[in-house]
PDB file of C-alpha atoms (C1' of nucleotides) in Angstrom:
ATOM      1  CA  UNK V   1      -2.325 -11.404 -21.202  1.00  0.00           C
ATOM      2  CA  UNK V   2      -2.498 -12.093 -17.544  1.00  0.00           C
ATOM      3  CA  UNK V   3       0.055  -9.931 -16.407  1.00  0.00           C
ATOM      4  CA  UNK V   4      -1.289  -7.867 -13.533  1.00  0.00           C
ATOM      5  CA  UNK V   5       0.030  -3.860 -14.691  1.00  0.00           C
ATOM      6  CA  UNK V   6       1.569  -2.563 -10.884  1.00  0.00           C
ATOM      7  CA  UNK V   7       0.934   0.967  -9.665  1.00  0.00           C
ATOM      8  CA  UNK V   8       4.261   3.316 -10.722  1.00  0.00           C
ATOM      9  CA  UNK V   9       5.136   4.915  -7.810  1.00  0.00           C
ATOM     10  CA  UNK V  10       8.246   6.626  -9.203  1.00  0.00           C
ATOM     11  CA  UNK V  11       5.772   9.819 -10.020  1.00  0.00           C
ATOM     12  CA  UNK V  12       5.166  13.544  -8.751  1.00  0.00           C
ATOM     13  CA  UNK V  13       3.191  13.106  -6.056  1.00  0.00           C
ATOM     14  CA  UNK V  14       0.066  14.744  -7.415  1.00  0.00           C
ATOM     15  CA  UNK V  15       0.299  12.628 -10.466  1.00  0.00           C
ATOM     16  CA  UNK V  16       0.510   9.628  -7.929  1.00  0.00           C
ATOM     17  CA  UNK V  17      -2.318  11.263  -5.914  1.00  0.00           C
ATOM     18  CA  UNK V  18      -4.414  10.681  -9.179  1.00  0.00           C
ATOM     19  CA  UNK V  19      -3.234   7.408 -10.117  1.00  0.00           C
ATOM     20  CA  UNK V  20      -4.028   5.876  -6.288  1.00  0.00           C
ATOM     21  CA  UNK V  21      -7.479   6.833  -6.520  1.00  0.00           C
ATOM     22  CA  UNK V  22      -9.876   3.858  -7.501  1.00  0.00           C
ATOM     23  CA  UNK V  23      -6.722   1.710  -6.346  1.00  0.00           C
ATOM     24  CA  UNK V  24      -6.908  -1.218  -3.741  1.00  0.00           C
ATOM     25  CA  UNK V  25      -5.211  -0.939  -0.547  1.00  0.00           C
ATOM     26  CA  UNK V  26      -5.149  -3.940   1.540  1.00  0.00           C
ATOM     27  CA  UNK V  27      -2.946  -4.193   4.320  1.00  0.00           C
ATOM     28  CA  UNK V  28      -3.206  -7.654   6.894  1.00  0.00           C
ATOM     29  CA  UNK V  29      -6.288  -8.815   5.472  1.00  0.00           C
ATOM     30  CA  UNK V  30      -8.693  -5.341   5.449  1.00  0.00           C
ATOM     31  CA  UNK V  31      -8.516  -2.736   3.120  1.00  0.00           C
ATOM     32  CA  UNK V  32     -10.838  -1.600   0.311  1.00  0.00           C
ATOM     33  CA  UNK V  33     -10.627   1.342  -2.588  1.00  0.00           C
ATOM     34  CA  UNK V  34      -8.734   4.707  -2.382  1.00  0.00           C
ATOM     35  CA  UNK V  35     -11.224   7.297  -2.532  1.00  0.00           C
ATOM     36  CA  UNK V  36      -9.548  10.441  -1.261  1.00  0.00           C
ATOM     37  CA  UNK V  37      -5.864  11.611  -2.024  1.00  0.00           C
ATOM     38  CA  UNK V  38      -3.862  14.421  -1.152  1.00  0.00           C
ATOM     39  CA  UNK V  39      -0.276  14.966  -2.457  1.00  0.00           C
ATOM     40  CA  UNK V  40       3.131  16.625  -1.184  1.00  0.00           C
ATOM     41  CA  UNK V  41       6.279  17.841  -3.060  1.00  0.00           C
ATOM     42  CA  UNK V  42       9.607  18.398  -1.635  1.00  0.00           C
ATOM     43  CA  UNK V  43       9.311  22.340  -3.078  1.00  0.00           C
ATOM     44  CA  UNK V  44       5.876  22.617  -1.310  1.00  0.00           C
ATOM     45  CA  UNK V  45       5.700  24.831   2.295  1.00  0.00           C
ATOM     46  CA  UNK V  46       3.193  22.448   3.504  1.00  0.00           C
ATOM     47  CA  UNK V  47       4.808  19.048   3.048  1.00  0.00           C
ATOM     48  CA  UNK V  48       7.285  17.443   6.049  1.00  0.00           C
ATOM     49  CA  UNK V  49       9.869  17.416   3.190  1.00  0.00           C
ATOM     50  CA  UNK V  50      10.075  20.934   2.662  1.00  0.00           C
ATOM     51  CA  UNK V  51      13.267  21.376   4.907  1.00  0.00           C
ATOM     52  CA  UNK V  52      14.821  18.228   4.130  1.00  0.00           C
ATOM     53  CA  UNK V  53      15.354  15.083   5.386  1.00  0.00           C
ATOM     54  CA  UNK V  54      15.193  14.347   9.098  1.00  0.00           C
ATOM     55  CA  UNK V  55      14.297  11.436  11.596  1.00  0.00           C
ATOM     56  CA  UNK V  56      10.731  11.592  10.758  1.00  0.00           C
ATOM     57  CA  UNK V  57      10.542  12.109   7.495  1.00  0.00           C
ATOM     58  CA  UNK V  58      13.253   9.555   6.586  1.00  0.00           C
ATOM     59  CA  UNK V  59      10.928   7.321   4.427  1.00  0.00           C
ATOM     60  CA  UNK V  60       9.912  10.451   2.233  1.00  0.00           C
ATOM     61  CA  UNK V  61      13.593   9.900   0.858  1.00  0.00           C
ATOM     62  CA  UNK V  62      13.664   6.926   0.428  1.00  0.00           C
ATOM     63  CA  UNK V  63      12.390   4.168  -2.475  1.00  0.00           C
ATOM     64  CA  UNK V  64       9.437   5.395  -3.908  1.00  0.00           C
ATOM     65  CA  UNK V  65       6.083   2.338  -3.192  1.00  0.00           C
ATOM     66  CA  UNK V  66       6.947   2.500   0.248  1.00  0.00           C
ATOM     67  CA  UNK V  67       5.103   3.926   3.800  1.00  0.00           C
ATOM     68  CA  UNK V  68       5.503   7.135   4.969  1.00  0.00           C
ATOM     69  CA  UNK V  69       3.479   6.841   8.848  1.00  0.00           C
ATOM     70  CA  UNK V  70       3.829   9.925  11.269  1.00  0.00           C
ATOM     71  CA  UNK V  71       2.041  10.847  14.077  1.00  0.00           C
ATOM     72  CA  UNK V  72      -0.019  13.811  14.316  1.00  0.00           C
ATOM     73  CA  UNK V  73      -1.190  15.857  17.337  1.00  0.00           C
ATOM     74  CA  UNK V  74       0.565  12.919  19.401  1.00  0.00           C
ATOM     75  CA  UNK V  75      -2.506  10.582  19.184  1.00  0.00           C
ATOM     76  CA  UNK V  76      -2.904   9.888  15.481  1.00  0.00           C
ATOM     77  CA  UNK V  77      -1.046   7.715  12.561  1.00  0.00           C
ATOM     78  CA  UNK V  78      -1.504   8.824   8.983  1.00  0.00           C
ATOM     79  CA  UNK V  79      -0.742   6.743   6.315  1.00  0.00           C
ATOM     80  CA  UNK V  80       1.450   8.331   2.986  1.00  0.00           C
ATOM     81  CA  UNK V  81       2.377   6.393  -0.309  1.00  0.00           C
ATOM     82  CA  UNK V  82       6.103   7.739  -1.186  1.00  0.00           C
ATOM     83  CA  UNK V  83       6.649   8.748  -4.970  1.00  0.00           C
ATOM     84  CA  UNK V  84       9.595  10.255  -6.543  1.00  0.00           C
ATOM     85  CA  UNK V  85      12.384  11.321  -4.079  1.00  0.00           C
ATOM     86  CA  UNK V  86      10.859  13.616  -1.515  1.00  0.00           C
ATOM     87  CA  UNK V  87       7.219  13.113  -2.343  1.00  0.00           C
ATOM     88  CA  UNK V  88       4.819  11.742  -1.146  1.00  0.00           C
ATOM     89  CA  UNK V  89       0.920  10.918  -1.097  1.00  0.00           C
ATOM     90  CA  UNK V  90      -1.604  11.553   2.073  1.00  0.00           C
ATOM     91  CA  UNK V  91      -4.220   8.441   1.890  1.00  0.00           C
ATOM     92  CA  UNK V  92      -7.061  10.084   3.571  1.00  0.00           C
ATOM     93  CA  UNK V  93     -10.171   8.073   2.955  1.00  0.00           C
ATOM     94  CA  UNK V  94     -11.254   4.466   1.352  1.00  0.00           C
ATOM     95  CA  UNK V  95     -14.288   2.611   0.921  1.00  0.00           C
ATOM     96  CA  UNK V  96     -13.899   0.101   3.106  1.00  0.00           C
ATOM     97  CA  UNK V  97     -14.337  -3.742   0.617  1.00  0.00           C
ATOM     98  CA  UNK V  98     -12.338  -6.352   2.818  1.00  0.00           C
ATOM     99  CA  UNK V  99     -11.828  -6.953   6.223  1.00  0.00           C
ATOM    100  CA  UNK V 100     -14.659  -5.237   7.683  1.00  0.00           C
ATOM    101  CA  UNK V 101     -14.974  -7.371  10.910  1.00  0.00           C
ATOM    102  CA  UNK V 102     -11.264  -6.207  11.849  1.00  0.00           C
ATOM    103  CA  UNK V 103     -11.849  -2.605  11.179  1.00  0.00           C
ATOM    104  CA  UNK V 104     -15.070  -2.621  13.322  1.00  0.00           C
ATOM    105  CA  UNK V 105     -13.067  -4.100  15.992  1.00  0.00           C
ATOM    106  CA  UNK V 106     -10.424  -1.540  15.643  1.00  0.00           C
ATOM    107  CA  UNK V 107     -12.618   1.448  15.286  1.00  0.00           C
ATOM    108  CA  UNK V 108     -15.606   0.897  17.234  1.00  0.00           C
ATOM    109  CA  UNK V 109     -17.936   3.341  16.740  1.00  0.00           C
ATOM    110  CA  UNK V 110     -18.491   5.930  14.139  1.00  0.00           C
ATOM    111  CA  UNK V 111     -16.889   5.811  10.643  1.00  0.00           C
ATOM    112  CA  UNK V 112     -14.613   3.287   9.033  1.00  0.00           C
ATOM    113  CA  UNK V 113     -12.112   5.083   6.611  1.00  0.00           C
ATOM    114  CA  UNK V 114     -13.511   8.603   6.226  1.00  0.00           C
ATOM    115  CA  UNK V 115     -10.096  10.802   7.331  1.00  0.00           C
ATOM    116  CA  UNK V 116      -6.238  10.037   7.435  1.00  0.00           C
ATOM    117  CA  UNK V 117      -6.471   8.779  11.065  1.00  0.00           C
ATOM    118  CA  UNK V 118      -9.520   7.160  10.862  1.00  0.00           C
ATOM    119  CA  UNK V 119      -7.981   5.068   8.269  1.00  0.00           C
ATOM    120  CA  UNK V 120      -5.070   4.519   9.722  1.00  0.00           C
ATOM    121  CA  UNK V 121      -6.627   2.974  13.142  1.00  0.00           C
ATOM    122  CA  UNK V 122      -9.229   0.743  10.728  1.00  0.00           C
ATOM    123  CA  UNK V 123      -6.347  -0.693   8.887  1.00  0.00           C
ATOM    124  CA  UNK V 124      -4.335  -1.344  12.706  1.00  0.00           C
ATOM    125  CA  UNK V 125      -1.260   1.245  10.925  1.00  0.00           C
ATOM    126  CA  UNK V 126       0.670   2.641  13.273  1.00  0.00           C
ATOM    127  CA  UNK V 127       4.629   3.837  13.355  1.00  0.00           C
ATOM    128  CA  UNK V 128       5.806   0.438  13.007  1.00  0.00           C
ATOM    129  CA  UNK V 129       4.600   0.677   9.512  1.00  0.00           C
ATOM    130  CA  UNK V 130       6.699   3.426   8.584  1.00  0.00           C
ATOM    131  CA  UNK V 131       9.144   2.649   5.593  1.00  0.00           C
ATOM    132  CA  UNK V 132       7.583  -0.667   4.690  1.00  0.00           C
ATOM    133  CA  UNK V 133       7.272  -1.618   1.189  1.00  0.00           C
ATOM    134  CA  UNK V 134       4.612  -2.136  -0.469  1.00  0.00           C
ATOM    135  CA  UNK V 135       4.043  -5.103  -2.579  1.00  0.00           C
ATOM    136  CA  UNK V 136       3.564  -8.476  -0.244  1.00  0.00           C
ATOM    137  CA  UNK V 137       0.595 -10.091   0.285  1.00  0.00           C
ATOM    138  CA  UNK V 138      -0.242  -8.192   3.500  1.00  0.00           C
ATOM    139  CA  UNK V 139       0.344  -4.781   2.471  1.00  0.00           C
ATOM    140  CA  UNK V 140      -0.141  -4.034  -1.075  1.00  0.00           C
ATOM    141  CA  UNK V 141      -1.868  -1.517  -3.276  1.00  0.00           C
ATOM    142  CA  UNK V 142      -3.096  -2.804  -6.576  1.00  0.00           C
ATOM    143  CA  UNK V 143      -3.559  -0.679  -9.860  1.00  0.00           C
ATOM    144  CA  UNK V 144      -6.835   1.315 -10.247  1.00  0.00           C
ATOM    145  CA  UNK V 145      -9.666  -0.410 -12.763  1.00  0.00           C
ATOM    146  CA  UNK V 146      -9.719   0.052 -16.106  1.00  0.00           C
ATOM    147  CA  UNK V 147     -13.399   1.489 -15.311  1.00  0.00           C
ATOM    148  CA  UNK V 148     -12.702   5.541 -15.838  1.00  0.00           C
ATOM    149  CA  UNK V 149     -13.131   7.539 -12.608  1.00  0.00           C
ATOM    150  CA  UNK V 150     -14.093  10.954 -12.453  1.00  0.00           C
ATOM    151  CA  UNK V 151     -11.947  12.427 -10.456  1.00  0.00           C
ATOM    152  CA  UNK V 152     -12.556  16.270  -8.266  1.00  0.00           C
ATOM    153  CA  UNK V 153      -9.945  18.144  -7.122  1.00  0.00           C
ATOM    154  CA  UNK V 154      -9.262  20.909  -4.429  1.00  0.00           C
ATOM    155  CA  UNK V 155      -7.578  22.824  -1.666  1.00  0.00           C
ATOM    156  CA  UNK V 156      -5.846  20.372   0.886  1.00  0.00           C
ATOM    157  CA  UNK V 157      -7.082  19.803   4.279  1.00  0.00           C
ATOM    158  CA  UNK V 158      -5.861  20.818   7.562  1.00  0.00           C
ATOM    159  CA  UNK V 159      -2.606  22.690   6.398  1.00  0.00           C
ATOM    160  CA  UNK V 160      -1.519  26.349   7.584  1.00  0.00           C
ATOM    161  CA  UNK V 161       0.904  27.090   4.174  1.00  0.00           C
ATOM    162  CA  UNK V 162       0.300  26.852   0.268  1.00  0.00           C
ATOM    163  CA  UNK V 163      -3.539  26.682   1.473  1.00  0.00           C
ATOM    164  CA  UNK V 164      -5.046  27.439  -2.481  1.00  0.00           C
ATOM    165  CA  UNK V 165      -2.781  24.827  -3.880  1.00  0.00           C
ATOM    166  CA  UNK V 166      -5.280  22.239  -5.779  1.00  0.00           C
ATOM    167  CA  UNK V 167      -3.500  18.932  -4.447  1.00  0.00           C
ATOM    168  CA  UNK V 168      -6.666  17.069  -2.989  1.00  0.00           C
ATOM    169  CA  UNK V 169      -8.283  14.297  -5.003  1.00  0.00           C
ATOM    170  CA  UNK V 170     -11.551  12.340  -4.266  1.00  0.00           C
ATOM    171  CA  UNK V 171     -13.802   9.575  -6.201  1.00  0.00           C
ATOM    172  CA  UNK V 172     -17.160  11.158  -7.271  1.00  0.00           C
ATOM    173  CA  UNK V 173     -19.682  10.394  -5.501  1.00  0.00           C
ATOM    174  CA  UNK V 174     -17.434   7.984  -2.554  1.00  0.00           C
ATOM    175  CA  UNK V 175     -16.729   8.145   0.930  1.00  0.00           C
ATOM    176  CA  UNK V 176     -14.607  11.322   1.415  1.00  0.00           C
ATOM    177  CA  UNK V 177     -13.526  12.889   4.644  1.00  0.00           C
ATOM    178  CA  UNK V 178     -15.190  16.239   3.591  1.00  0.00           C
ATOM    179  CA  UNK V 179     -17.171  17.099   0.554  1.00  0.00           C
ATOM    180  CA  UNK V 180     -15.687  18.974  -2.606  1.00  0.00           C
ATOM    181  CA  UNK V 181     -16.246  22.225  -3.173  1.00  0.00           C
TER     182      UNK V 181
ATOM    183  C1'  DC B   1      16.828  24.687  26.789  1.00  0.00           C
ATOM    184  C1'  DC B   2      12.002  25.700  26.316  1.00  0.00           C
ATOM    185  C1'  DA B   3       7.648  26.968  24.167  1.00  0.00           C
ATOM    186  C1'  DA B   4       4.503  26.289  20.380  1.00  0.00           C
ATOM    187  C1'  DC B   5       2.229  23.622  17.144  1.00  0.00           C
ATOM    188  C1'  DG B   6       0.450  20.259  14.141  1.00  0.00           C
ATOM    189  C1'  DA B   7      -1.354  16.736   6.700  1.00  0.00           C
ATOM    190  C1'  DT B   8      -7.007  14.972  13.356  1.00  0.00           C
ATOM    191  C1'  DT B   9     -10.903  13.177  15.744  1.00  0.00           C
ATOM    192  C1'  DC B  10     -14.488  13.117  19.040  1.00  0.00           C
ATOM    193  C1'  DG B  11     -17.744  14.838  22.207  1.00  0.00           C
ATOM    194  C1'  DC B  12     -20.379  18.493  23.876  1.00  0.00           C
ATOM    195  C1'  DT B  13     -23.068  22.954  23.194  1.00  0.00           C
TER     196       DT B  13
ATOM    197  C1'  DG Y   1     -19.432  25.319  15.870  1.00  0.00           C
ATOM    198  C1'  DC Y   2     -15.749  24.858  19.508  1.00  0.00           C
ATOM    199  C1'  DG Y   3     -12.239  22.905  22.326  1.00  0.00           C
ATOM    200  C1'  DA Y   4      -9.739  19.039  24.546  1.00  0.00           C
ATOM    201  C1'  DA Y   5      -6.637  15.166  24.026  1.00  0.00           C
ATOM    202  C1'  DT Y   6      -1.432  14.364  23.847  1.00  0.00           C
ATOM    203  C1'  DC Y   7       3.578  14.228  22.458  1.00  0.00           C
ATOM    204  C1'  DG Y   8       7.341  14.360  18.982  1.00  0.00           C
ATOM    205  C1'  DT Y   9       9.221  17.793  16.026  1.00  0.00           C
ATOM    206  C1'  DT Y  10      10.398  22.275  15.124  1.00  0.00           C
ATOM    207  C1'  DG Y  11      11.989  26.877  15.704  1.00  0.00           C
ATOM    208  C1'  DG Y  12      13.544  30.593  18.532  1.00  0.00           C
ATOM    209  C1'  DC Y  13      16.507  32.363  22.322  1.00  0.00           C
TER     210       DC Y  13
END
DNA sequence: CCAACGATTCGCT
DNA sequence: GCGAATCGTTGGC
């Protein structure tokens, strides 16, 4: 049948950190594959939801298959896919399949989509992105291939609390923003 | 109120 | 490998 199967969002975010990788994210005509996930739970040290809602974090709690866009270190956007209630899903690399002329533009130099900010500057996110939906033509994620991934996991990036946790995904053998270990 | 610190990246050594 | 850039959020007093 020709009924395109969407993405369920409505997960734990590490079982939608698995499900978005080998998905398509296209937002305003440039996007390409997932290839690098990592996920965070409302019960996890490390995630912004871990003390509740607040200005910032608003999207977190709201409908899942919508942004989640923060700044980091005052200079960067990051890009998160919201799950269940309080979840929520770090996008932190793709392989880059559509759009490449505007990501070029965007990022000048040096790597497309190989790191959350990277990514987000490719793509042109930025905090005005924050709480949209996803699911219109110009920002959308579709549903992974039927094409079975293999799929490595590991210790999330960056973070100061729940360090061993295993919540990092990545596409064998793909642009990631570090190597597995 | 004020000080410290990021779910990072880039450039230089 | 190391440190600067840069500012909103957070946590302590």
């Amino acid at each position: 049948m020709s009924d395109a199967q969407g993405i369920r969002f409505d997960l734990p975010a590490p079982d939608l950190a698995r499900a978005l990788i080998g998905a398509r994210l296209s937002v305003r005509g440039a996007g390409g594959l997932i290839t690098e996930t990592e996920a965070y739970t409302p019960d996890d040290p490390a995630s912004h939801s871990f003390r509740g809602p607040t200005r910032r974090n608003a999207a977190m709690f709201g409908a899942p298959g919508h942004a989640y866009v923060y700044r980091i270190y005052g200079l960067h956007w990051c890009l998160n896919v919201v799950g269940a209630r309080g979840h929520a899903v770090l996008i932190r690399a793709l392989a880059p399949d559509h759009g490449l002329d505007g990501m070029v533009a965007r990022r000048g130099r040096g790597a497309l989509c190989a790191g959350p900010a990277m990514l987000s500057q490719a793509l042109g996110i930025t905090g005005d992105d924050d709480g949209r939906r996803f699911g219109t033509a110009d920002f959308r994620i579709e549903p992974a291939g039927a094409t079975p991934v293999r799929i490595l996991t590991g210790p999330r990036i960056g973070i100061s609390r729940a360090v061993d946790v295993p919540w990092r995904f990545g596409l064998a053998g793909a642009v990631l923003s570090r190597p597995f270990r």
